[in-house]
């Protein structure tokens, strides 16, 4: 089944404790992206990747890192999480960055205390 | 900076009614997406448009590039259509890069 998976789905952590949210897709998609969703603000793009080893900042990259060492994986790293990073995070992928349909992961609800 | 405005923010309808959700944006785009998010959070792509009109079952999406406006219509609405509908536009952001900018969503509730 074609899908985007994220892990963990739920995470409660404390300020400053490094964490990684994994994202994997099995569709051989070139384009992958991370979004955060906050009440009243909607979805905002954090980082995106147009292919292996090619990443760029979205609208709200501060406090996040990403890497794209393999085509299928695009982990989101929070080196020193803070409470303002409490949010619902979505990973998505598409065939390329040409505006094609995006496939979303199920979301990761992160709480930073 | 591209702004994406959706209207209305909230919409309550009776089962069977015709629904229209609007999306306006401020800069030139290469594509527009309509997404659906059910309670519980999962996001599904409904349409991707760069011109004209698309139809899938009871859902119809249109776009007017000149007026920078798109509409999502739901015919014969049903309670299972209750969800947040999100408009997103793909636009040029410099170099060889494109970005997706999202509207804040329209919460649709369809009562039986």
Short mmCIF file of C-alpha atoms in Angstrom, two decimals:
data_model
loop_
_atom_site.label_atom_id
_atom_site.label_comp_id
_atom_site.label_asym_id
_atom_site.label_seq_id
_atom_site.Cartn_x
_atom_site.Cartn_y
_atom_site.Cartn_z
CA UNK A 1 0.00 0.00 0.00
CA UNK A 2 1.30 3.42 -1.00
CA UNK A 3 1.74 5.47 2.13
CA UNK A 4 3.66 7.99 4.19
CA UNK A 5 4.45 6.87 7.71
CA UNK A 6 5.50 8.95 10.68
CA UNK A 7 6.80 7.92 14.06
CA UNK A 8 6.05 8.48 16.79
CA UNK A 9 2.40 9.45 16.47
CA UNK A 10 2.33 11.04 19.91
CA UNK A 11 5.21 12.36 21.99
CA UNK A 12 5.43 14.24 25.25
CA UNK A 13 8.90 15.48 26.09
CA UNK A 14 10.67 18.15 28.11
CA UNK A 15 12.44 21.31 27.08
CA UNK A 16 15.92 20.73 25.72
CA UNK A 17 15.75 16.98 25.16
CA UNK A 18 16.72 16.27 21.56
CA UNK A 19 14.20 14.32 19.54
CA UNK A 20 13.69 13.02 16.02
CA UNK A 21 10.41 12.44 14.22
CA UNK A 22 10.83 10.00 11.37
CA UNK A 23 9.05 10.14 8.04
CA UNK A 24 9.18 7.47 5.37
CA UNK A 25 7.42 7.04 2.03
CA UNK A 26 7.25 3.97 -0.20
CA UNK A 27 6.24 5.68 -3.46
CA UNK A 28 9.70 6.66 -4.74
CA UNK A 29 8.70 10.32 -4.47
CA UNK A 30 11.33 12.98 -4.99
CA UNK A 31 9.65 15.78 -3.03
CA UNK A 32 9.14 15.59 0.72
CA UNK A 33 8.12 18.24 3.17
CA UNK A 34 7.41 18.91 6.83
CA UNK A 35 4.54 21.07 8.10
CA UNK A 36 3.31 22.13 11.47
CA UNK A 37 -0.33 22.87 12.21
CA UNK A 38 -1.37 25.23 14.98
CA UNK A 39 -4.84 26.49 15.93
CA UNK A 40 -5.63 29.77 14.19
CA UNK A 41 -2.48 29.60 12.06
CA UNK A 42 -3.20 26.64 9.84
CA UNK A 43 -0.48 24.59 8.18
CA UNK A 44 2.93 26.11 7.76
CA UNK A 45 5.91 24.65 5.94
CA UNK A 46 9.02 23.96 8.02
CA UNK A 47 11.46 22.42 5.56
CA UNK A 48 11.25 20.68 2.23
CA UNK A 49 13.45 18.49 0.09
CA UNK A 50 13.38 18.27 -3.68
CA UNK A 51 15.60 15.18 -3.78
CA UNK A 52 18.34 13.33 -1.93
CA UNK A 53 20.78 15.75 -0.32
CA UNK A 54 18.69 18.76 -1.46
CA UNK A 55 16.82 20.54 1.32
CA UNK A 56 15.60 24.09 1.85
CA UNK A 57 13.85 26.19 4.45
CA UNK A 58 10.14 26.76 4.46
CA UNK A 59 8.32 29.50 6.32
CA UNK A 60 9.12 28.46 9.91
CA UNK A 61 12.48 26.62 9.98
CA UNK A 62 13.84 28.04 13.25
CA UNK A 63 14.58 25.35 15.82
CA UNK A 64 14.38 22.48 13.34
CA UNK A 65 16.83 20.48 11.24
CA UNK A 66 16.27 17.95 8.50
CA UNK A 67 18.32 15.57 6.42
CA UNK A 68 17.66 13.60 3.24
CA UNK A 69 20.27 10.91 2.94
CA UNK A 70 17.94 8.43 1.25
CA UNK A 71 15.03 9.06 -1.07
CA UNK A 72 12.45 7.38 1.17
CA UNK A 73 13.31 9.02 4.50
CA UNK A 74 13.10 12.62 5.67
CA UNK A 75 13.52 12.91 9.45
CA UNK A 76 12.72 16.08 11.37
CA UNK A 77 15.14 16.85 14.19
CA UNK A 78 14.52 19.13 17.14
CA UNK A 79 17.93 19.64 18.74
CA UNK A 80 16.63 21.53 21.77
CA UNK A 81 12.84 21.51 21.83
CA UNK A 82 10.97 24.38 23.43
CA UNK A 83 7.31 24.72 24.47
CA UNK A 84 6.54 26.86 21.39
CA UNK A 85 7.26 23.78 19.27
CA UNK A 86 4.26 22.03 20.76
CA UNK A 87 2.21 21.35 17.65
CA UNK A 88 0.79 18.79 15.24
CA UNK A 89 3.38 17.85 12.63
CA UNK A 90 2.74 16.41 9.20
CA UNK A 91 5.14 14.93 6.71
CA UNK A 92 4.10 14.82 3.05
CA UNK A 93 5.52 13.63 -0.25
CA UNK A 94 4.78 14.02 -3.94
CA UNK A 95 6.25 12.69 -7.17
CA UNK A 96 8.17 15.92 -7.69
CA UNK A 97 7.93 19.57 -6.72
CA UNK A 98 5.83 20.35 -9.78
CA UNK A 99 2.61 20.87 -7.88
CA UNK A 100 1.49 17.26 -8.01
CA UNK A 101 -0.80 15.68 -5.43
CA UNK A 102 0.70 15.59 -1.97
CA UNK A 103 0.37 12.47 0.17
CA UNK A 104 0.29 13.22 3.87
CA UNK A 105 1.42 11.15 6.80
CA UNK A 106 -0.94 10.58 9.73
CA UNK A 107 0.58 13.34 11.86
CA UNK A 108 2.67 13.49 15.03
CA UNK A 109 1.27 15.30 18.03
CA UNK A 110 4.20 16.74 19.99
CA UNK A 111 3.97 18.32 23.42
CA UNK A 112 7.03 20.01 24.88
CA UNK A 113 6.76 20.71 28.61
CA UNK B 1 4.51 37.37 0.23
CA UNK B 2 1.59 35.24 -0.88
CA UNK B 3 -1.54 35.38 1.22
CA UNK B 4 -4.22 32.73 0.96
CA UNK B 5 -7.65 33.68 2.24
CA UNK B 6 -10.51 31.24 2.65
CA UNK B 7 -14.15 32.02 3.23
CA UNK B 8 -16.17 31.30 5.14
CA UNK B 9 -14.17 30.24 8.19
CA UNK B 10 -17.09 28.19 9.48
CA UNK B 11 -20.05 26.80 7.61
CA UNK B 12 -23.03 24.85 8.90
CA UNK B 13 -25.39 23.21 6.44
CA UNK B 14 -28.30 20.81 6.38
CA UNK B 15 -27.92 17.48 4.67
CA UNK B 16 -28.59 17.79 0.96
CA UNK B 17 -27.58 21.44 0.63
CA UNK B 18 -25.17 22.73 -2.01
CA UNK B 19 -21.95 23.97 -0.41
CA UNK B 20 -19.41 26.48 -1.72
CA UNK B 21 -16.05 27.26 -0.12
CA UNK B 22 -13.91 30.03 -1.57
CA UNK B 23 -10.16 30.59 -1.78
CA UNK B 24 -8.38 33.75 -2.90
CA UNK B 25 -4.65 34.28 -3.22
CA UNK B 26 -2.45 37.26 -3.91
CA UNK B 27 0.38 36.21 -6.26
CA UNK B 28 0.84 34.13 -9.39
CA UNK B 29 0.71 30.42 -8.74
CA UNK B 30 1.58 27.25 -10.60
CA UNK B 31 -0.98 25.02 -8.89
CA UNK B 32 -3.71 25.05 -6.27
CA UNK B 33 -4.64 22.18 -3.98
CA UNK B 34 -7.80 21.44 -2.06
CA UNK B 35 -7.30 19.24 0.99
CA UNK B 36 -9.71 17.63 3.43
CA UNK B 37 -8.95 17.09 7.11
CA UNK B 38 -11.34 15.02 9.19
CA UNK B 39 -11.59 15.21 12.99
CA UNK B 40 -8.70 13.13 14.24
CA UNK B 41 -6.34 14.95 11.94
CA UNK B 42 -5.60 12.96 8.79
CA UNK B 43 -5.19 15.08 5.64
CA UNK B 44 -6.29 13.88 2.22
CA UNK B 45 -5.69 15.58 -1.09
CA UNK B 46 -8.95 16.18 -2.97
CA UNK B 47 -7.87 18.11 -6.06
CA UNK B 48 -4.86 19.70 -7.67
CA UNK B 49 -5.74 22.41 -10.22
CA UNK B 50 -3.79 24.66 -12.51
CA UNK B 51 -6.71 25.74 -14.67
CA UNK B 52 -10.40 25.14 -15.35
CA UNK B 53 -12.49 22.68 -13.41
CA UNK B 54 -12.27 19.19 -11.95
CA UNK B 55 -15.00 16.89 -10.68
CA UNK B 56 -14.84 13.86 -8.44
CA UNK B 57 -18.12 12.38 -7.35
CA UNK B 58 -20.09 15.11 -5.55
CA UNK B 59 -17.09 17.43 -5.34
CA UNK B 60 -16.28 20.06 -7.94
CA UNK B 61 -13.30 22.42 -7.89
CA UNK B 62 -12.86 25.43 -10.13
CA UNK B 63 -10.11 27.96 -10.55
CA UNK B 64 -9.94 31.37 -12.23
CA UNK B 65 -6.28 32.22 -12.71
CA UNK B 66 -6.93 35.79 -13.83
CA UNK B 67 -9.05 36.56 -10.77
CA UNK B 68 -6.75 34.54 -8.44
CA UNK B 69 -9.72 32.65 -7.04
CA UNK B 70 -10.82 29.07 -6.59
CA UNK B 71 -14.01 27.48 -5.32
CA UNK B 72 -14.78 24.05 -3.93
CA UNK B 73 -18.38 22.92 -4.34
CA UNK B 74 -20.09 19.99 -2.67
CA UNK B 75 -23.39 18.89 -4.14
CA UNK B 76 -25.98 17.00 -2.08
CA UNK B 77 -23.96 17.42 1.11
CA UNK B 78 -23.89 14.62 3.66
CA UNK B 79 -22.86 14.50 7.33
CA UNK B 80 -19.76 12.51 6.34
CA UNK B 81 -18.59 15.62 4.44
CA UNK B 82 -18.11 17.33 7.80
CA UNK B 83 -14.42 18.23 7.92
CA UNK B 84 -11.98 21.09 7.57
CA UNK B 85 -11.31 22.01 3.94
CA UNK B 86 -7.96 23.60 3.24
CA UNK B 87 -6.80 25.50 0.17
CA UNK B 88 -3.06 25.53 -0.61
CA UNK B 89 -1.21 27.28 -3.43
CA UNK B 90 2.11 26.41 -4.97
CA UNK B 91 4.09 29.49 -5.87
CA UNK B 92 7.55 30.48 -6.93
CA UNK B 93 9.80 31.43 -4.00
CA UNK B 94 13.10 32.29 -5.70
CA UNK B 95 15.92 30.43 -7.42
CA UNK B 96 14.50 27.13 -8.62
CA UNK B 97 12.28 26.74 -5.61
CA UNK B 98 8.56 26.57 -5.05
CA UNK B 99 6.61 26.64 -1.83
CA UNK B 100 3.17 25.68 -0.63
CA UNK B 101 1.22 28.30 1.30
CA UNK B 102 -1.97 27.25 3.04
CA UNK B 103 -5.21 28.95 3.91
CA UNK B 104 -6.43 28.64 7.49
CA UNK B 105 -9.18 26.24 6.50
CA UNK B 106 -12.97 26.18 6.47
CA UNK B 107 -14.74 24.08 9.08
CA UNK B 108 -17.80 22.49 7.48
CA UNK B 109 -20.50 20.86 9.60
CA UNK B 110 -23.33 19.09 7.82
CA UNK B 111 -26.28 18.25 10.04
CA UNK B 112 -28.62 15.35 9.29
#
